[in-house]
Coordinates of N, CA and C in Angstrom, one line a residue:
Chain A
D1358 N 3.6 14.5 21.1 CA 2.6 13.4 21.1 C 2.0 13.4 19.7
T1359 N 2.2 12.3 18.9 CA 1.6 12.2 17.6 C 0.6 11.0 17.5
E1360 N -0.2 10.9 18.6 CA -1.1 9.7 18.6 C -2.5 10.0 18.2
V1361 N -2.9 9.1 17.3 CA -4.3 9.0 16.9 C -4.9 7.7 17.4
T1362 N -6.0 7.8 18.1 CA -6.6 6.5 18.6 C -7.8 6.2 17.9
Q1363 N -8.1 4.9 17.8 CA -9.3 4.4 17.1 C -9.9 3.3 17.9
T1364 N -11.2 3.3 17.9 CA -12.0 2.2 18.6 C -13.2 1.9 17.7
P1365 N -13.6 0.6 17.7 CA -12.9 -0.5 18.3 C -11.7 -1.0 17.5
K1366 N -10.9 -1.9 18.0 CA -9.8 -2.4 17.2 C -10.3 -3.4 16.1
H1367 N -11.3 -4.2 16.5 CA -11.9 -5.2 15.6 C -13.4 -5.0 15.7
L1368 N -14.1 -5.3 14.6 CA -15.5 -5.2 14.6 C -16.1 -6.2 13.6
V1369 N -17.0 -7.0 14.0 CA -17.7 -8.0 13.1 C -19.2 -7.6 13.1
M1370 N -19.7 -7.3 12.0 CA -21.1 -6.9 11.9 C -21.8 -7.6 10.7
G1371 N -23.1 -7.8 10.9 CA -24.0 -8.3 9.9 C -24.4 -7.2 8.9
M1372 N -24.9 -7.6 7.8 CA -25.3 -6.7 6.7 C -26.5 -5.8 7.1
T1373 N -27.2 -6.2 8.2 CA -28.3 -5.3 8.6 C -28.0 -4.5 9.8
N1374 N -26.8 -4.6 10.3 CA -26.5 -3.9 11.5 C -26.1 -2.4 11.3
K1375 N -26.2 -1.6 12.3 CA -25.7 -0.3 12.3 C -24.6 -0.2 13.4
K1376 N -23.4 0.3 13.0 CA -22.3 0.4 13.9 C -21.6 1.7 13.6
S1377 N -20.7 2.1 14.5 CA -19.9 3.3 14.3 C -18.4 3.1 14.7
L1378 N -17.6 3.6 13.9 CA -16.1 3.7 14.2 C -15.8 5.0 14.8
K1379 N -14.9 5.0 15.7 CA -14.5 6.3 16.4 C -13.0 6.6 16.3
C1380 N -12.7 7.8 16.2 CA -11.3 8.3 16.0 C -11.1 9.5 16.9
E1381 N -10.0 9.6 17.5 CA -9.7 10.8 18.4 C -8.2 11.2 18.3
Q1382 N -8.0 12.5 18.3 CA -6.6 13.0 18.3 C -6.6 14.3 19.2
H1383 N -5.5 14.5 19.9 CA -5.4 15.6 20.8 C -4.1 16.4 20.5
M1384 N -3.8 16.5 19.2 CA -2.7 17.2 18.7 C -3.0 18.6 18.3
G1385 N -4.3 19.0 18.3 CA -4.7 20.3 17.9 C -4.8 20.3 16.3
H1386 N -4.8 19.2 15.7 CA -4.9 19.1 14.2 C -6.3 19.5 13.8
R1387 N -6.4 20.2 12.7 CA -7.7 20.7 12.2 C -8.2 20.0 11.0
A1388 N -7.4 19.0 10.5 CA -7.9 18.2 9.3 C -7.8 16.7 9.8
M1389 N -8.9 16.0 9.5 CA -9.0 14.6 9.8 C -9.5 13.8 8.6
Y1390 N -9.1 12.5 8.5 CA -9.3 11.7 7.3 C -9.8 10.3 7.7
W1391 N -10.6 9.8 6.8 CA -10.9 8.3 6.8 C -10.4 7.7 5.5
Y1392 N -9.7 6.6 5.8 CA -9.2 5.8 4.6 C -9.7 4.3 4.8
K1393 N -9.8 3.6 3.7 CA -10.1 2.2 3.6 C -8.9 1.5 3.1
Q1394 N -8.5 0.4 3.7 CA -7.3 -0.3 3.2 C -7.6 -1.8 3.1
K1395 N -7.6 -2.4 1.9 CA -7.7 -3.8 1.7 C -6.4 -4.5 1.8
A1396 N -6.4 -5.8 2.0 CA -5.1 -6.5 2.2 C -4.2 -6.3 1.0
K1397 N -2.9 -6.1 1.2 CA -1.9 -6.0 0.2 C -2.1 -4.7 -0.7
K1398 N -2.9 -3.8 -0.3 CA -3.2 -2.6 -1.1 C -2.9 -1.3 -0.3
P1399 N -2.6 -0.2 -1.0 CA -2.4 1.0 -0.2 C -3.7 1.6 0.3
P1400 N -3.6 2.5 1.3 CA -4.8 3.1 1.8 C -5.5 4.0 0.7
E1401 N -6.9 3.9 0.7 CA -7.6 4.7 -0.3 C -8.4 5.7 0.5
L1402 N -8.3 7.0 0.1 CA -9.0 8.1 0.8 C -10.5 7.9 0.6
M1403 N -11.2 8.1 1.7 CA -12.7 8.2 1.7 C -13.2 9.6 1.9
F1404 N -12.9 10.2 3.1 CA -13.4 11.5 3.5 C -12.3 12.3 4.1
V1405 N -12.4 13.7 3.9 CA -11.6 14.6 4.5 C -12.4 15.7 5.2
Y1406 N -12.1 15.9 6.5 CA -12.7 17.0 7.2 C -11.7 18.1 7.5
S1407 N -12.1 19.3 7.3 CA -11.2 20.5 7.6 C -12.0 21.5 8.5
Y1408 N -11.5 21.8 9.6 CA -12.2 22.7 10.6 C -13.6 22.2 10.8
E1409 N -13.7 20.9 11.0 CA -15.0 20.2 11.3 C -16.0 20.2 10.2
K1410 N -15.6 20.6 9.0 CA -16.5 20.6 7.8 C -16.0 19.6 6.8
L1411 N -17.0 18.9 6.2 CA -16.6 17.9 5.2 C -16.0 18.6 4.0
S1412 N -14.7 18.3 3.6 CA -14.0 19.0 2.6 C -13.9 18.1 1.3
I1413 N -13.8 16.8 1.5 CA -13.7 15.9 0.4 C -14.4 14.6 0.7
N1414 N -15.3 14.2 -0.3 CA -15.9 12.9 -0.3 C -15.5 12.2 -1.6
E1415 N -14.8 11.2 -1.5 CA -14.3 10.5 -2.7 C -15.3 9.5 -3.3
S1416 N -16.5 10.1 -3.5 CA -17.6 9.2 -4.1 C -17.9 8.0 -3.3
V1417 N -17.9 8.1 -2.0 CA -18.1 6.9 -1.1 C -19.6 6.6 -1.1
P1418 N -20.0 5.3 -1.1 CA -21.4 5.0 -1.0 C -22.1 5.5 0.3
S1419 N -23.3 5.8 0.2 CA -24.0 6.5 1.4 C -24.2 5.5 2.6
R1420 N -23.9 4.3 2.4 CA -23.9 3.4 3.6 C -22.8 3.7 4.6
F1421 N -21.8 4.6 4.1 CA -20.8 5.1 5.0 C -21.1 6.6 5.3
S1422 N -21.3 7.0 6.5 CA -21.7 8.3 6.9 C -20.7 8.9 7.9
P1423 N -19.9 9.9 7.5 CA -18.9 10.5 8.4 C -19.6 11.5 9.3
E1424 N -18.9 11.8 10.4 CA -19.4 12.9 11.3 C -18.2 13.4 12.1
C1425 N -18.1 14.7 12.2 CA -17.0 15.3 13.0 C -17.7 16.2 14.1
P1426 N -17.9 15.6 15.3 CA -18.6 16.3 16.3 C -17.8 17.5 16.9
N1427 N -16.5 17.4 16.9 CA -15.6 18.5 17.3 C -14.3 18.3 16.7
S1428 N -13.4 19.2 17.0 CA -12.1 19.2 16.3 C -11.2 18.0 16.7
S1429 N -11.6 17.3 17.7 CA -10.7 16.2 18.2 C -11.3 14.8 17.8
L1430 N -12.6 14.8 17.4 CA -13.3 13.5 17.2 C -13.8 13.4 15.7
L1431 N -13.7 12.2 15.2 CA -14.2 11.8 13.9 C -14.9 10.5 14.0
N1432 N -16.1 10.4 13.5 CA -16.8 9.1 13.5 C -17.1 8.7 12.1
L1433 N -17.3 7.4 12.0 CA -17.7 6.8 10.7 C -18.9 5.9 11.0
H1434 N -20.1 6.3 10.6 CA -21.3 5.5 10.9 C -21.5 4.5 9.7
L1435 N -21.8 3.3 10.1 CA -21.9 2.2 9.1 C -23.3 1.6 9.1
H1436 N -23.9 1.4 8.0 CA -25.3 0.9 7.9 C -25.4 0.1 6.6
A1437 N -26.0 -1.1 6.7 CA -26.3 -1.9 5.5 C -25.0 -2.2 4.7
L1438 N -24.0 -2.5 5.3 CA -22.7 -2.8 4.6 C -22.8 -4.1 3.9
Q1439 N -21.9 -4.3 2.9 CA -21.7 -5.5 2.1 C -20.5 -6.2 2.5
P1440 N -20.4 -7.5 2.3 CA -19.2 -8.2 2.6 C -17.9 -7.6 2.0
E1441 N -18.0 -7.0 0.8 CA -16.8 -6.5 0.2 C -16.4 -5.2 0.9
D1442 N -17.1 -4.7 1.9 CA -16.7 -3.6 2.7 C -15.7 -4.0 3.8
S1443 N -15.6 -5.3 4.0 CA -14.6 -5.7 5.0 C -13.2 -5.2 4.6
A1444 N -12.6 -4.6 5.6 CA -11.3 -4.0 5.3 C -10.7 -3.4 6.6
L1445 N -9.5 -2.8 6.6 CA -9.0 -2.0 7.7 C -9.4 -0.6 7.4
Y1446 N -10.0 0.0 8.4 CA -10.4 1.4 8.3 C -9.5 2.3 9.1
L1447 N -8.8 3.2 8.4 CA -7.8 4.0 9.1 C -8.2 5.4 9.2
C1448 N -8.0 6.0 10.3 CA -8.2 7.4 10.6 C -6.8 8.1 10.6
A1449 N -6.8 9.3 10.1 CA -5.5 10.1 10.1 C -5.9 11.6 10.5
S1450 N -4.8 12.3 10.9 CA -5.0 13.8 11.1 C -3.8 14.5 10.6
S1451 N -4.0 15.8 10.3 CA -2.8 16.7 10.0 C -3.2 18.0 10.5
Q1452 N -2.1 18.9 10.6 CA -2.4 20.2 11.1 C -3.4 21.0 10.3
G1453 N -3.2 20.8 9.0 CA -4.1 21.5 8.1 C -4.1 20.8 6.7
L1454 N -4.6 21.6 5.7 CA -4.7 21.0 4.4 C -3.7 21.7 3.4
A1455 N -3.1 22.7 3.8 CA -2.2 23.4 2.8 C -1.0 23.9 3.5
G1456 N -0.1 24.5 2.7 CA 1.1 25.0 3.3 C 2.0 24.0 3.9
G1457 N 2.7 24.2 5.0 CA 3.7 23.3 5.5 C 3.1 22.4 6.6
R1458 N 1.8 22.1 6.5 CA 1.2 21.4 7.7 C 0.5 20.1 7.3
I1459 N 0.9 19.5 6.2 CA 0.0 18.5 5.7 C 0.4 17.0 6.0
E1460 N 1.5 16.8 6.7 CA 1.9 15.4 7.0 C 0.8 14.8 7.8
Q1461 N 0.4 13.6 7.5 CA -0.7 13.0 8.1 C -0.2 11.9 9.1
Y1462 N -0.8 11.8 10.3 CA -0.5 10.8 11.3 C -1.7 9.9 11.4
F1463 N -1.4 8.6 11.3 CA -2.4 7.6 11.3 C -2.7 6.9 12.6
G1464 N -3.9 6.5 12.8 CA -4.2 5.6 13.9 C -3.9 4.2 13.6
P1465 N -4.2 3.2 14.5 CA -3.9 1.8 14.3 C -4.9 1.1 13.4
G1466 N -6.1 1.8 13.2 CA -7.1 1.2 12.4 C -8.1 0.3 13.1
T1467 N -9.3 0.2 12.5 CA -10.3 -0.8 12.9 C -10.4 -1.9 11.9
R1468 N -10.2 -3.1 12.3 CA -10.4 -4.2 11.3 C -11.9 -4.6 11.3
L1469 N -12.5 -4.3 10.2 CA -14.0 -4.6 10.0 C -14.2 -5.8 9.2
T1470 N -15.1 -6.7 9.7 CA -15.5 -7.8 8.9 C -17.0 -7.8 8.8
V1471 N -17.6 -7.8 7.6 CA -19.0 -7.8 7.4 C -19.4 -9.2 7.0
T1472 N -20.4 -9.8 7.7 CA -20.8 -11.2 7.5 C -22.2 -11.2 6.9
Chain B
G1077 N 8.1 1.2 -7.4 CA 7.8 -0.2 -7.8 C 6.4 -0.4 -8.1
E1078 N 6.1 -1.3 -9.0 CA 4.7 -1.6 -9.4 C 4.4 -3.0 -8.8
S1079 N 3.2 -3.2 -8.4 CA 2.8 -4.5 -7.9 C 2.0 -5.2 -9.0
V1080 N 2.0 -6.5 -8.9 CA 1.3 -7.4 -9.9 C 0.3 -8.1 -9.1
G1081 N -1.0 -8.0 -9.4 CA -2.1 -8.7 -8.7 C -2.0 -8.3 -7.3
L1082 N -2.1 -9.4 -6.4 CA -2.2 -9.2 -5.0 C -0.8 -9.3 -4.3
H1083 N 0.2 -9.4 -5.1 CA 1.5 -9.6 -4.5 C 2.3 -8.3 -4.6
L1084 N 2.7 -7.8 -3.4 CA 3.5 -6.6 -3.4 C 4.9 -7.0 -3.8
P1085 N 5.6 -6.1 -4.5 CA 7.1 -6.4 -4.8 C 7.8 -6.4 -3.5
T1086 N 8.8 -7.3 -3.4 CA 9.6 -7.5 -2.2 C 11.0 -7.2 -2.4
L1087 N 11.6 -6.5 -1.5 CA 13.1 -6.2 -1.4 C 13.6 -6.9 -0.2
S1088 N 14.6 -7.8 -0.5 CA 15.2 -8.6 0.6 C 16.6 -8.1 0.8
V1089 N 17.0 -7.8 2.0 CA 18.3 -7.3 2.3 C 18.9 -8.0 3.5
Q1090 N 20.2 -8.0 3.5 CA 20.9 -8.6 4.7 C 20.9 -7.5 5.8
E1091 N 20.7 -8.0 7.0 CA 20.9 -7.1 8.2 C 22.2 -6.4 8.1
G1092 N 22.2 -5.1 8.4 CA 23.4 -4.3 8.4 C 23.7 -3.6 7.0
D1093 N 23.1 -4.2 5.9 CA 23.3 -3.5 4.6 C 22.4 -2.3 4.5
N1094 N 22.7 -1.5 3.5 CA 21.8 -0.3 3.2 C 20.7 -0.8 2.3
S1095 N 19.5 -0.2 2.5 CA 18.4 -0.5 1.6 C 18.0 0.7 0.8
I1096 N 17.6 0.5 -0.4 CA 17.1 1.5 -1.3 C 15.7 1.1 -1.8
I1097 N 14.7 1.9 -1.4 CA 13.3 1.6 -1.9 C 12.9 2.7 -2.9
N1098 N 12.5 2.3 -4.0 CA 12.1 3.3 -5.1 C 10.7 3.4 -5.3
C1099 N 10.3 4.6 -5.8 CA 8.9 4.9 -6.1 C 8.8 5.8 -7.3
A1100 N 8.0 5.5 -8.3 CA 7.8 6.4 -9.4 C 6.4 7.1 -9.1
Y1101 N 6.4 8.4 -9.2 CA 5.1 9.1 -8.9 C 4.6 9.6 -10.3
S1102 N 3.3 10.0 -10.2 CA 2.6 10.2 -11.5 C 2.4 11.7 -11.9
N1103 N 2.4 12.6 -11.0 CA 1.9 13.9 -11.3 C 3.1 14.9 -11.1
S1104 N 3.4 15.6 -12.2 CA 4.6 16.5 -12.2 C 4.2 17.8 -11.3
A1105 N 2.9 18.0 -11.1 CA 2.5 19.1 -10.2 C 2.5 18.8 -8.7
S1106 N 2.8 17.6 -8.4 CA 2.8 17.2 -6.9 C 3.9 18.0 -6.3
D1107 N 3.6 18.6 -5.1 CA 4.5 19.4 -4.4 C 5.1 18.9 -3.1
Y1108 N 4.6 17.7 -2.7 CA 5.0 17.2 -1.4 C 4.9 15.7 -1.4
F1109 N 5.9 15.1 -0.8 CA 6.0 13.6 -0.8 C 6.3 13.1 0.6
I1110 N 5.7 11.9 0.9 CA 6.0 11.3 2.2 C 6.3 9.8 2.0
W1111 N 7.1 9.3 2.9 CA 7.3 7.9 3.0 C 6.7 7.4 4.3
Y1112 N 5.9 6.3 4.2 CA 5.3 5.7 5.4 C 5.8 4.2 5.5
K1113 N 5.9 3.8 6.7 CA 6.2 2.4 7.0 C 5.0 1.8 7.7
Q1114 N 4.5 0.6 7.2 CA 3.4 -0.1 7.8 C 3.8 -1.5 8.2
E1115 N 3.7 -1.7 9.5 CA 4.0 -3.1 10.0 C 2.7 -3.8 10.1
S1116 N 2.8 -5.1 10.1 CA 1.6 -6.0 10.1 C 0.6 -5.7 11.2
G1117 N -0.6 -5.4 10.9 CA -1.6 -5.1 12.0 C -1.6 -3.7 12.5
K1118 N -0.8 -2.8 11.9 CA -0.7 -1.5 12.4 C -1.0 -0.5 11.3
G1119 N -1.3 0.8 11.7 CA -1.5 1.8 10.7 C -0.1 2.3 10.2
P1120 N -0.2 3.0 9.1 CA 1.1 3.6 8.5 C 1.7 4.6 9.5
Q1121 N 3.1 4.5 9.5 CA 3.8 5.3 10.4 C 4.7 6.3 9.6
F1122 N 4.6 7.6 9.9 CA 5.4 8.6 9.1 C 6.9 8.3 9.3
I1123 N 7.6 8.4 8.2 CA 9.1 8.2 8.3 C 9.7 9.5 8.0
I1124 N 9.5 10.1 6.8 CA 10.2 11.3 6.4 C 9.4 11.9 5.2
D1125 N 9.5 13.2 5.1 CA 8.8 13.9 4.0 C 9.8 14.8 3.3
I1126 N 9.4 15.3 2.1 CA 10.2 16.2 1.3 C 9.3 17.0 0.4
R1127 N 9.7 18.3 0.3 CA 8.9 19.2 -0.6 C 9.6 19.3 -2.0
S1128 N 8.8 19.7 -2.9 CA 9.4 19.6 -4.3 C 10.5 20.7 -4.6
N1129 N 10.7 21.6 -3.7 CA 11.8 22.5 -3.9 C 13.1 22.0 -3.3
M1130 N 13.1 20.7 -2.9 CA 14.3 20.1 -2.4 C 14.6 18.9 -3.2
D1131 N 15.8 18.4 -3.2 CA 16.1 17.1 -3.9 C 16.6 16.0 -2.9
K1132 N 16.9 16.4 -1.6 CA 17.4 15.5 -0.7 C 17.0 15.9 0.7
R1133 N 16.7 15.0 1.6 CA 16.5 15.3 3.0 C 16.9 14.1 3.8
Q1134 N 17.5 14.4 4.9 CA 18.1 13.3 5.8 C 17.4 13.3 7.1
G1135 N 17.1 12.1 7.6 CA 16.6 11.9 8.9 C 17.6 11.0 9.7
Q1136 N 17.1 10.4 10.7 CA 17.9 9.4 11.5 C 17.9 8.1 10.7
R1137 N 19.0 7.7 10.1 CA 19.2 6.5 9.4 C 18.5 6.4 8.1
V1138 N 17.7 7.5 7.8 CA 17.0 7.5 6.5 C 17.3 8.7 5.7
T1139 N 17.2 8.6 4.4 CA 17.4 9.7 3.5 C 16.4 9.6 2.4
V1140 N 15.7 10.6 2.0 CA 14.8 10.6 0.9 C 15.4 11.5 -0.2
L1141 N 15.4 10.9 -1.5 CA 15.9 11.6 -2.6 C 14.8 11.9 -3.6
L1142 N 14.7 13.0 -4.2 CA 13.6 13.4 -5.1 C 14.3 13.8 -6.4
N1143 N 13.9 13.1 -7.5 CA 14.3 13.5 -8.9 C 13.1 13.9 -9.7
K1144 N 12.9 15.2 -9.8 CA 11.6 15.7 -10.4 C 11.7 15.5 -11.9
T1145 N 12.9 15.4 -12.5 CA 13.0 15.3 -13.9 C 12.4 14.0 -14.4
V1146 N 12.6 12.9 -13.6 CA 12.1 11.6 -14.0 C 11.0 11.2 -13.1
K1147 N 10.5 12.1 -12.2 CA 9.4 11.8 -11.3 C 9.7 10.5 -10.5
H1148 N 10.8 10.6 -9.8 CA 11.3 9.4 -9.0 C 11.6 9.8 -7.6
L1149 N 11.2 9.0 -6.7 CA 11.4 9.2 -5.3 C 12.1 8.0 -4.7
S1150 N 13.1 8.1 -3.8 CA 13.7 6.9 -3.2 C 13.9 7.1 -1.7
L1151 N 13.8 6.0 -1.0 CA 14.1 6.0 0.4 C 15.3 5.2 0.7
Q1152 N 16.3 5.7 1.3 CA 17.5 5.0 1.6 C 17.5 4.8 3.2
I1153 N 17.7 3.5 3.6 CA 17.8 3.2 5.0 C 19.2 2.6 5.2
A1154 N 19.9 3.3 6.1 CA 21.3 2.9 6.4 C 21.3 1.8 7.5
A1155 N 22.2 0.8 7.4 CA 22.4 -0.2 8.4 C 21.0 -0.9 8.7
T1156 N 20.4 -1.5 7.8 CA 19.0 -2.0 7.9 C 19.0 -3.0 9.1
Q1157 N 17.9 -2.9 9.9 CA 17.8 -3.7 11.0 C 16.5 -4.6 10.9
P1158 N 16.4 -5.7 11.6 CA 15.2 -6.5 11.5 C 13.9 -5.8 11.8
G1159 N 14.0 -4.8 12.6 CA 12.8 -3.9 12.9 C 12.3 -3.1 11.7
D1160 N 13.2 -3.0 10.7 CA 12.8 -2.2 9.5 C 11.9 -3.1 8.6
S1161 N 11.7 -4.3 8.8 CA 10.9 -5.2 8.0 C 9.5 -4.7 8.1
A1162 N 8.9 -4.4 6.9 CA 7.5 -3.8 6.9 C 7.2 -3.6 5.4
V1163 N 6.0 -3.0 5.2 CA 5.6 -2.5 3.9 C 5.8 -1.0 3.9
Y1164 N 6.5 -0.5 2.8 CA 6.8 0.9 2.7 C 5.9 1.5 1.6
F1165 N 5.3 2.6 1.9 CA 4.5 3.3 0.9 C 5.0 4.7 0.7
C1166 N 5.1 5.1 -0.6 CA 5.4 6.5 -0.9 C 4.0 7.2 -1.1
A1167 N 3.9 8.4 -0.8 CA 2.6 9.1 -1.1 C 3.0 10.5 -1.6
E1168 N 2.1 11.0 -2.5 CA 2.3 12.4 -3.1 C 1.1 13.2 -2.9
N1169 N 1.3 14.5 -2.7 CA 0.2 15.5 -2.7 C -0.1 15.9 -4.1
Q1170 N -1.1 15.4 -4.7 CA -1.3 15.7 -6.2 C -2.1 16.9 -6.4
A1171 N -2.7 17.5 -5.3 CA -3.6 18.7 -5.5 C -3.1 19.8 -4.5
P1172 N -2.0 20.4 -4.8 CA -1.5 21.4 -3.9 C -2.6 22.5 -3.7
G1173 N -2.7 23.0 -2.5 CA -3.7 24.0 -2.2 C -4.7 23.6 -1.1
A1174 N -5.8 24.3 -1.1 CA -6.8 24.1 0.0 C -7.4 22.7 0.1
N1175 N -7.4 22.0 -1.0 CA -8.0 20.6 -1.0 C -6.9 19.6 -1.2
S1176 N -5.7 19.8 -0.7 CA -4.7 18.8 -0.9 C -5.0 17.5 -0.2
K1177 N -4.5 16.4 -0.8 CA -4.8 15.1 -0.3 C -3.6 14.2 -0.8
L1178 N -3.4 13.2 0.0 CA -2.3 12.3 -0.4 C -2.8 11.1 -1.2
T1179 N -2.0 10.8 -2.3 CA -2.3 9.6 -3.1 C -1.1 8.6 -2.8
F1180 N -1.5 7.4 -2.5 CA -0.4 6.4 -2.1 C 0.0 5.6 -3.3
G1181 N 1.3 5.3 -3.3 CA 1.8 4.3 -4.2 C 1.4 2.9 -3.8
K1182 N 1.8 1.9 -4.5 CA 1.3 0.5 -4.3 C 2.0 -0.2 -3.2
G1183 N 3.1 0.2 -2.7 CA 3.8 -0.4 -1.6 C 4.8 -1.4 -2.0
I1184 N 5.9 -1.5 -1.2 CA 7.0 -2.4 -1.4 C 7.2 -3.1 0.0
T1185 N 7.4 -4.4 0.0 CA 7.7 -5.1 1.2 C 9.2 -5.2 1.4
L1186 N 9.7 -4.7 2.5 CA 11.1 -4.9 2.8 C 11.3 -6.0 3.8
S1187 N 12.1 -7.0 3.4 CA 12.3 -8.2 4.3 C 13.8 -8.2 4.6
V1188 N 14.1 -8.2 5.9 CA 15.5 -8.1 6.4 C 16.0 -9.5 6.8
R1189 N 17.0 -10.0 6.2 CA 17.5 -11.4 6.6 C 18.5 -11.2 7.7
P1190 N 18.4 -12.1 8.7 CA 19.3 -12.0 9.9 C 20.7 -12.4 9.5

């Protein structure tokens, strides 16, 4: 089973709203990732968690706040977003961050529209 | 392949022909490479990977070739089918070690003609 699930599939929010994106995997993977993808562009890394600790933050604005409650779950809390934050948000997981375990498996994404 | 503006480069092939998708990577220290397929409205799907100590790896109907001398990666798809139509991304691990992460290329659209 190489499934990563994400909810919701679509989200429309205003600039003053607070919302959360959720990601779950049951593959026993210890690294989880958030990516942002704009139309016709490759995924851009936002955050990496390894063993439930934040490992990489790619200088993401503080209006995006990640959380890893346990090894299977990854959340992305959203607050005071801008219209330019509208994008497909992808979650991924891998066995680890080094050695022979770094192939990443992606979820279907959450299509976010900020109005 | 390099993209121009918002338009991804496109490779158009006849159904049944072989496809070759090319990617130039940037970092000679990269030790691991992956090809992903992304269909419209879906997340990227893992196709095949290769480590820098190899120059060829084969999967089912797909082959990845790595030329470290010229920093070039290619994906060959045999007997291309309509279901192969998608955007293809190569990705490299530019930071081998405990903080490894993937950096994606700009993507190439494969269009299969019936």
